[in-house]
XYZ file of C-alpha atoms in Angstrom:
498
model
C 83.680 147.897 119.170
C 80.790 145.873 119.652
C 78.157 145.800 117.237
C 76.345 143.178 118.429
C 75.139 145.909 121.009
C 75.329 149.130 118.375
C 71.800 149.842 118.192
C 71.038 149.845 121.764
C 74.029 152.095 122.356
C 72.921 154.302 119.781
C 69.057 155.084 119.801
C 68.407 156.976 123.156
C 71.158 159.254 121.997
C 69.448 159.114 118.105
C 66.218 160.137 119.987
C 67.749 163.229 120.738
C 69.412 164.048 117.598
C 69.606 163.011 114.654
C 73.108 164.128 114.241
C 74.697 162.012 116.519
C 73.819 158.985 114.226
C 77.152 160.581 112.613
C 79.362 160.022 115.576
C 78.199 155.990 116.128
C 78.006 155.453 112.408
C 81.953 156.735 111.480
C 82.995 155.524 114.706
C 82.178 151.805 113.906
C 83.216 152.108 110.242
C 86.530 153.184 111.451
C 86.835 150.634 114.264
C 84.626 147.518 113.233
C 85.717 147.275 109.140
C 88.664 148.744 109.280
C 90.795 148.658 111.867
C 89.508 145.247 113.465
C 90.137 144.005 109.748
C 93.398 145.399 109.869
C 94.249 143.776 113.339
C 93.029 140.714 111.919
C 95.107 141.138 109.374
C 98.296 141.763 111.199
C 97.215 139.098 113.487
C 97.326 136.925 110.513
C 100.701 137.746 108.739
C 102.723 137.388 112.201
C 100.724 134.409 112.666
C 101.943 133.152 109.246
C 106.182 134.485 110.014
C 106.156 132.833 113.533
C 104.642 129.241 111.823
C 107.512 129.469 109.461
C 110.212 130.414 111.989
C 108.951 127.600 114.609
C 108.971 125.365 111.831
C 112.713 126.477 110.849
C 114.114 126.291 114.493
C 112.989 123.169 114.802
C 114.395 121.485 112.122
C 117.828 123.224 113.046
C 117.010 121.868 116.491
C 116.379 118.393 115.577
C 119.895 118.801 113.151
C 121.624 119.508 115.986
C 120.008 116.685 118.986
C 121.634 114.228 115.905
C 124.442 115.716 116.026
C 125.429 115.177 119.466
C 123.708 111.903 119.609
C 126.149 110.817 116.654
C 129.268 111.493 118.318
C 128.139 110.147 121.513
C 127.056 106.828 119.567
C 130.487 106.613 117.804
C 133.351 103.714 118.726
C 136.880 103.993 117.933
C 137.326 100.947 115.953
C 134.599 103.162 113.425
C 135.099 106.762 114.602
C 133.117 108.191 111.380
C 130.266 105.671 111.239
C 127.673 104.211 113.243
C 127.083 100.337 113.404
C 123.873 98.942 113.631
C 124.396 97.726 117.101
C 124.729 101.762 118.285
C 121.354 102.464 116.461
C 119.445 99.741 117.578
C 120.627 100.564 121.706
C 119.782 104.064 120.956
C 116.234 102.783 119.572
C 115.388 100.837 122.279
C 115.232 104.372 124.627
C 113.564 106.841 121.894
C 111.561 104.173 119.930
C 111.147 101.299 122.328
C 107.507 100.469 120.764
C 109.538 99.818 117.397
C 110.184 95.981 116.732
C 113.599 94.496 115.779
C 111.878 94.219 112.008
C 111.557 98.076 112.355
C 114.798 98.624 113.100
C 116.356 96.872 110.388
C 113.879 98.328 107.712
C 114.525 101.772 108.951
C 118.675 101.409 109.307
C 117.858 99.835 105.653
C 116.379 103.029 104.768
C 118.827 105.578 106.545
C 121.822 104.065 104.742
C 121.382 104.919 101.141
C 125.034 104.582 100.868
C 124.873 100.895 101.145
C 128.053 100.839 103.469
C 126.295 99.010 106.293
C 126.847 102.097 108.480
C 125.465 105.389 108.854
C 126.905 108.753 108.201
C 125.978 111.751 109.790
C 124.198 113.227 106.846
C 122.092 109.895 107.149
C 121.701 109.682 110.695
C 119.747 113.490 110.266
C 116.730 111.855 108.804
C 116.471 109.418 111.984
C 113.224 111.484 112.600
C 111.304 111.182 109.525
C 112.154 107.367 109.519
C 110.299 106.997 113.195
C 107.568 108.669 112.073
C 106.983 106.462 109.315
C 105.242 103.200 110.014
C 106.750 100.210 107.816
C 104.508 97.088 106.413
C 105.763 94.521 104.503
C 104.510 94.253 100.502
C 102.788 91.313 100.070
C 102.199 89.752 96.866
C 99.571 90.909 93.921
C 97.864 88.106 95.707
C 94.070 88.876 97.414
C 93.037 89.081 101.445
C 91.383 85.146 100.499
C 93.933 83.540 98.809
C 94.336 80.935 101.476
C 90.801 80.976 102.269
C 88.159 77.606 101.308
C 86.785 77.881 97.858
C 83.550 78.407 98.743
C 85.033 81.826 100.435
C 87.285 82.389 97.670
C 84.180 82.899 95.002
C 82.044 85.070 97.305
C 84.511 87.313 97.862
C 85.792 87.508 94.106
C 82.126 88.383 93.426
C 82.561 91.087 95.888
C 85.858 92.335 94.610
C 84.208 92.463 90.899
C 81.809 94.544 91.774
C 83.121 97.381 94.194
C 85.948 97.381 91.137
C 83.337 98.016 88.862
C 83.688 101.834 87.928
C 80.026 103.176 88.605
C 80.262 101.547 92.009
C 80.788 104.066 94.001
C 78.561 106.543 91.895
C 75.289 104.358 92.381
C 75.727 105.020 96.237
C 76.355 108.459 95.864
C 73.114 108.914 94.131
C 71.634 106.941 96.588
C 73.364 109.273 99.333
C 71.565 112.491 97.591
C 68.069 110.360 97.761
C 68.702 109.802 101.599
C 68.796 113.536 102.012
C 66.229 114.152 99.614
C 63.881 112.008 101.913
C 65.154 113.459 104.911
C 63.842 116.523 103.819
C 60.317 115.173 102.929
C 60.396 113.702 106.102
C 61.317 116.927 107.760
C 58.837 118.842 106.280
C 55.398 116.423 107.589
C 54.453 117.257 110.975
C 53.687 114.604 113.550
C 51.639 114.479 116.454
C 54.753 114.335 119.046
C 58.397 114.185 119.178
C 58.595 110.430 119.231
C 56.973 109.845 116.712
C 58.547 112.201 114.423
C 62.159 110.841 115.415
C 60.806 107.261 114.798
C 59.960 108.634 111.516
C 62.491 109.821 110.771
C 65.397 107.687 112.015
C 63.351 104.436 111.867
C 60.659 104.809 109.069
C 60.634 102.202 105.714
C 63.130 104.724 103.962
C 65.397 104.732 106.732
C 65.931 100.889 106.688
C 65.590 101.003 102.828
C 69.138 103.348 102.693
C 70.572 101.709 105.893
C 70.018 98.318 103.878
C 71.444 99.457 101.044
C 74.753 100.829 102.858
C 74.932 98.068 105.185
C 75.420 95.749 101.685
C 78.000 98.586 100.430
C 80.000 98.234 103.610
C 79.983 94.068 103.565
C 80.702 94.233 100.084
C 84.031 96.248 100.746
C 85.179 94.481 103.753
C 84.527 91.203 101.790
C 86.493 92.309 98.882
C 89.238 94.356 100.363
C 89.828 93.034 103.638
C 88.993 94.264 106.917
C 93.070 95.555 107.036
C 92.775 97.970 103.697
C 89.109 98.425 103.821
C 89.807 100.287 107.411
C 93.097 101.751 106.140
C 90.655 104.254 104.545
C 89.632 107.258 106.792
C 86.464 107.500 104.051
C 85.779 103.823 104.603
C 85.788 103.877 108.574
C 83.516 107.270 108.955
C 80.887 104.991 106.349
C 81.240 102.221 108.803
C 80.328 104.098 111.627
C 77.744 106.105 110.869
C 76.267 103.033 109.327
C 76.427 100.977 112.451
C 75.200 103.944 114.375
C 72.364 103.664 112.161
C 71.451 100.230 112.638
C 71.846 100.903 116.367
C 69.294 103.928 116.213
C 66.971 101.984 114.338
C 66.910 99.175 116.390
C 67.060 101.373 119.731
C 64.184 103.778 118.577
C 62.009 100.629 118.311
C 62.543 99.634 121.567
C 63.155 102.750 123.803
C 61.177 105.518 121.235
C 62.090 107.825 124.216
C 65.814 107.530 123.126
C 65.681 110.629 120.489
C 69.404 110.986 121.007
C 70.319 108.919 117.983
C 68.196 111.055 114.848
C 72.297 112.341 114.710
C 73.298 109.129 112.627
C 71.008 109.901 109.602
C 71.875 113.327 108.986
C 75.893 113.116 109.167
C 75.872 110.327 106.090
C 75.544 113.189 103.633
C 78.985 114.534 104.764
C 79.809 111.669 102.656
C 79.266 113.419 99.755
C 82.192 116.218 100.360
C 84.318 113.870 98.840
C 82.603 114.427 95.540
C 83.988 117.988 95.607
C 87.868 118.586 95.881
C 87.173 122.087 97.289
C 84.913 120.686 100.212
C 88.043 117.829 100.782
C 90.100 121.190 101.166
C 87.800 121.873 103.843
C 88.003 118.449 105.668
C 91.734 118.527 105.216
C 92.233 121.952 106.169
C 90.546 120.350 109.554
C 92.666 117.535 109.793
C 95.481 120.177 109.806
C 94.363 122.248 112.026
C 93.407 119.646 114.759
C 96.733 120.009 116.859
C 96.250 123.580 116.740
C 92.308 123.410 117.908
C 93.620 121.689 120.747
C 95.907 123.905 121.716
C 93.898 126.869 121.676
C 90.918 124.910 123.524
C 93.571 124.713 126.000
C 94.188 128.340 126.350
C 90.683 128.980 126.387
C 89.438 126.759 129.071
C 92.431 128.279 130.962
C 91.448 131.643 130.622
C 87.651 130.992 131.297
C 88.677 129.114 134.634
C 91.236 132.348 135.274
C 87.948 134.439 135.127
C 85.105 132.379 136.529
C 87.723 132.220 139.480
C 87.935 135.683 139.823
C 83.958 136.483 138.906
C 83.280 133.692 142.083
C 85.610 135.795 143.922
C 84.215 139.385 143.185
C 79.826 138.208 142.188
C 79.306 135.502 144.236
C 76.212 136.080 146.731
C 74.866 138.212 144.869
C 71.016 138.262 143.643
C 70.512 139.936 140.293
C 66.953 139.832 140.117
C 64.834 143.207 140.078
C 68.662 144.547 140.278
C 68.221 147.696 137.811
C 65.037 149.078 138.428
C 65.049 152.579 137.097
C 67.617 151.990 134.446
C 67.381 151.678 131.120
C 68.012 148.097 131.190
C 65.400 147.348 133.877
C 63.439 144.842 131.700
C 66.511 142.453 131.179
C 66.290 141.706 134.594
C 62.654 142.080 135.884
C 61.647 139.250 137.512
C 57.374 138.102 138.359
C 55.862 135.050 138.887
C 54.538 135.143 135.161
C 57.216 137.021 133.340
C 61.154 137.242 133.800
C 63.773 138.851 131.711
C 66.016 136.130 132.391
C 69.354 138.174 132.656
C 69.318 137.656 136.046
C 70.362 133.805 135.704
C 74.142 135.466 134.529
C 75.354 135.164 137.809
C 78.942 133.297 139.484
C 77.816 130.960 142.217
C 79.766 128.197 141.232
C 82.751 127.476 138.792
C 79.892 125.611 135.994
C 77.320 128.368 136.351
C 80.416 131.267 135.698
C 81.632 129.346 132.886
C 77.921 129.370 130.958
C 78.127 133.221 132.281
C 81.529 133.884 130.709
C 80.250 131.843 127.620
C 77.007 134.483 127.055
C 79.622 137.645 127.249
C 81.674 135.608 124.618
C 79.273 135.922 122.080
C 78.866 139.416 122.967
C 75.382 139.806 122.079
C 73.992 142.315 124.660
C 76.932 142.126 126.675
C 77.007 145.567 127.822
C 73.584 144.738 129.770
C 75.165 141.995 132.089
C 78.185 144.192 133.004
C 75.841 147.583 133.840
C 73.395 145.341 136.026
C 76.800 144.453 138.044
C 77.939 148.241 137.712
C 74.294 149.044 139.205
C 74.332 145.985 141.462
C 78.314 145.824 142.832
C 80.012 148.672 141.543
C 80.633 151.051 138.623
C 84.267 149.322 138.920
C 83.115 146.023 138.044
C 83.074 147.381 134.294
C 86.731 146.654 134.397
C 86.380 143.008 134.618
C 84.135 142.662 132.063
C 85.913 144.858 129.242
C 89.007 143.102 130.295
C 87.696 139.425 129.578
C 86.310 140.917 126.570
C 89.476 142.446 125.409
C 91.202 138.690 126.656
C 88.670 136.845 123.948
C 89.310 138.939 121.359
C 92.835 138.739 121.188
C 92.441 134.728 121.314
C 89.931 134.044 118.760
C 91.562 136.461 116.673
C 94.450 134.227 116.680
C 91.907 131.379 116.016
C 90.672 133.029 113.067
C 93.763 133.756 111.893
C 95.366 130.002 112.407
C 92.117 129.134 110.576
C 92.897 131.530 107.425
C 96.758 130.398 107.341
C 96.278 126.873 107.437
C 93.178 127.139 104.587
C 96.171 129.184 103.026
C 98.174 126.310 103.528
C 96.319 123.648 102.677
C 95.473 125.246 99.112
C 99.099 125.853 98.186
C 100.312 122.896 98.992
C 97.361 121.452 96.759
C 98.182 123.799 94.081
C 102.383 123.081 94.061
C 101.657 119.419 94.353
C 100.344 116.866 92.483
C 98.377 113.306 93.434
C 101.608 111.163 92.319
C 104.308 114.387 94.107
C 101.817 113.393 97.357
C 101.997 109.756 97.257
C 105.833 109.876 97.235
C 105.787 112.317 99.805
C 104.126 110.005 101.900
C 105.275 106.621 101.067
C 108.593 105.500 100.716
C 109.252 101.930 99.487
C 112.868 100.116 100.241
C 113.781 96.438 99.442
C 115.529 94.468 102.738
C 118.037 91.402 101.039
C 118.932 88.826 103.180
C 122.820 90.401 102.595
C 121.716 93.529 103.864
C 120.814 92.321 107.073
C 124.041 90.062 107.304
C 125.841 92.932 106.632
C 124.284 94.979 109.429
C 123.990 92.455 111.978
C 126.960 90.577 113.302
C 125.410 88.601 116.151
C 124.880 85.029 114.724
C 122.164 84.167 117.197
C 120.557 87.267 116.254
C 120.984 86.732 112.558
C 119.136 82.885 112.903
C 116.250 84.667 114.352
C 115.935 87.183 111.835
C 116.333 84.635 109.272
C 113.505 82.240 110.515
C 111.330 85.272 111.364
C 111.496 87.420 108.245
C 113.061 85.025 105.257
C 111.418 82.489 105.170
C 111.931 81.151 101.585
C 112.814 84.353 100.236
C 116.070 86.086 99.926
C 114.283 90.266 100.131
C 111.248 91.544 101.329
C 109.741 94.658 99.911
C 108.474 97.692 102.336
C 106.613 100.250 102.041
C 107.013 103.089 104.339
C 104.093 105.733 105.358
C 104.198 109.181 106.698
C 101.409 110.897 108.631
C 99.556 113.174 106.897
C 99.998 116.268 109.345
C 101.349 119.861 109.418
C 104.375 118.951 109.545
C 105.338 116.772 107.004
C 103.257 118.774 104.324
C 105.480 121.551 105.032
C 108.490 119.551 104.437
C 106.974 119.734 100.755
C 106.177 123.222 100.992
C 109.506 124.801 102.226
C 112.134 121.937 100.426
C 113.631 125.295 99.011
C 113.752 126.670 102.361
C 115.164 123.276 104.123
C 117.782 123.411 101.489
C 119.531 126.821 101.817
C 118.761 126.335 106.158
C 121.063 122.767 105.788
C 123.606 124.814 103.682
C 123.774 127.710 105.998
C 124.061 125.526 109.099
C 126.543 123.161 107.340
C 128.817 126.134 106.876
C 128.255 127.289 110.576
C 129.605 123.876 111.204
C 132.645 124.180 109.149
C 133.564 127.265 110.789
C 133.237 125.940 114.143
């Protein structure tokens, strides 16, 4: 099953006979490309059934926490509707970082009725409207407006030309010139390291490009704002790679020891996946998959401390060098003055040392030599521990894999069933707050003076716009609105019945 390892395993026998190539050569066609495929493959359609079904269970879940809440929220002068006063108290304990101007803009947005109090079939999208952070829509009116004139015209010359079509083209060329150079510069040699970093990372093309996105990044800020110019995730990762730049110049001049920072060139070509929509699948398919990557980091770091644990427990002590003389794997751990096979550093001393260890028969390459030089060394039943964490990782990063594939799958649906304007009203949501409204909800007149000289100002309604997170979650609220439907039907009618 490894074939990492197949042609070690198979040559002294090949030696032999010829015909025993046979044996290994069916035996890992049968194993390695098609049943390990078809693992993976089961792997991955479970994988894809259990996403949906956690994804169903807890929407039904969530249906049903406002469903109690509701009724214990209720008051008997309105034994069918909840006041503002309930929602706000209940707020305060699951939303206590949300202001009283939240509130109101959310209660605003619940109640699409217009009663001034909430139904139940309202009061079920109380989660989406947390999750949703609210700003208020300010005038066509630019970042500067109240700035001096002398601000005013620098930053209209600014706004002209990032606005100007070819804009953003001009620095893409330049971004293919950057790597261009990098590439010249990659290909000279130099007489040490230091100097080929400073070459590199600080040389007269470096500082050319960092100038010329240093002016691209003061440009946007001064004609968007600091606010929307960092609203963009695009935006933010050209800010700090450029900064890191600047840093690594100005750090390789004066430390040229400090080689750590040649990273900052390099990752500004990632810029240039934005170009394709096929490599944005790829960034977004990331973004997706984050929570997830987590997750099963998680479960991996537990199961590598499970087994470093236990290969302290059973290894420790123990001196692999010269370990296997006679064997056939003698050489991997023959250790002189002048010549080592190095094997004999996979050994459990400590919990960091194991981990590297467990790391090496991860990968698998020539795994099969570190567990016979402990079958030689310890035991023949040491092999046991050593299939079994092998046996452990596969199972996991199959999983990986096949979270990997699904959300990919995912992610290129979702792209293919909806459109650019079907996204941007999936994820914004704009409502209109009048100055009625909020009398309407709120009946404390203290209350109602503060809102007044806080929010309306001169104005009788204040525009909001509303935006969701782009994550797993609420994509699939896109993806299975069918679904959601016919689930809400079938547990409305459970209802009824009860």
């Amino acid at each position: 099953m490894v074939y990492f390892s197949f042609p070690d395993i198979m040559m002294p026998a090949y030696s032999k006979s010829k015909w025993y190539s046979l044996f290994f050569i069916s035996y890992l066609c049968i194993v390695l490309y098609l049943l390990m495929n078809l693992m993976l493959a089961v792997v991955y359609e479970t994988f894809t059934s259990i996403e949906r079904d956690k994804f169903r269970k807890l929407l039904l879940h969530k249906r049903q926490a406002c469903k109690n809440a509701f009724k214990l929220l209720l008051t008997k002068e309105n034994p069918n509707q909840m006041e503002f006063a309930q929602f706000e108290g209940v707020m305060k304990y699951y939303a206590p970082k949300k202001g009283n101007r939240d509130l109101l803009v959310m209660f605003r947005y619940l109640n699409t009725s217009g009663t001034g109090s909430l139904t139940i079939e309202e009061f079920y999208g109380i989660y989406d409207s947390v999750m949703m952070t609210w700003q208020p829509q300010a005038l066509d009116t630019p970042w500067y407006f109240t700035a001096s004139p002398t601000v005013q015209r620098i930053c209209q010359t600014a706004n002209s030309i990032i606005s100007w079509p070819y804009f953003d083209h001009i620095f893409y060329v330049l971004t293919t010139l950057n790597g261009i150079a990098m590439i010249e510069r990659g290909m000279q040699s130099y007489p040490s390291l230091q100097t080929s970093v400073l070459a590199f990372s600080a040389g007269w093309d470096t500082c050319f490009f960092l100038a010329c996105f240093t002016l691209e990044v003061a440009l946007k800020t001064l004609g968007m704002g600091l606010e929307r110019y960092f609203s963009s995730g695009w935006n933010l990762y050209d800010f700090v790679v450029t900064f890191g730049g600047l840093i690594a110049v100005i750090s390789l001049r004066l430390f040229p020891d400090f080689v750590y920072v040649v990273v900052f060139r390099p990752l500004k070509l990632l810029r240039l996946f934005k170009l394709k929509k096929r490599y944005r699948d790829i960034i977004g398919t990331m973004a997706i998959l984050s929570p997830l990557i987590k997750s099963a980091g998680c479960v991996m770091l537990v199961m590598y401390y499970f087994f470093a644990i236990i290969g302290m427990e059973l290894f420790a002590g123990y001196d692999m060098r010269n370990c296997c003389n006679g064997t056939n794997i003698e050489t991997y751990y023959k250790y002189t003055p002048d010549k080592s096979g190095y094997y004999y550093l996979n050994t459990f001393p400590n919990l960091a040392v194991s981990l590297v260890t467990l790391f090496e028969l991860t990968v698998v390459n020539n795994w099969f030599v570190v567990m016979n030089g402990y079958a030689t060394k310890v035991h023949a039943a040491s092999r046991a521990y050593f299939v079994l964490f092998y046996l452990f990782t596969m199972v996991v990063l199959t999983i990986v894999v096949a979270s990997v594939l699904e959300a990919f799958r995912f992610r290129i649906q979702y792209k293919k069933q909806t459109t650019k304007r079907d996204e941007e009203k999936l994820l914004h949501e704009e409502i209109e707050l009048k100055w009625e409204d909020v009398m309407n909800y709120v009946k404390d007149f203290q209350a109602l003076q503060k809102y007044r000289s806080d929010m309306f100002v001169g104005v009788g309604k204040i525009s909001f716009l509303g935006s969701r997170p782009r994550n797993r979650q609420v994509l699939q609220r896109r993806m299975y609105r069918h679904e959601i439907e016919q689930w809400m039907q079938e547990a409305a009618a459970i209802d009824k019945r009860l």
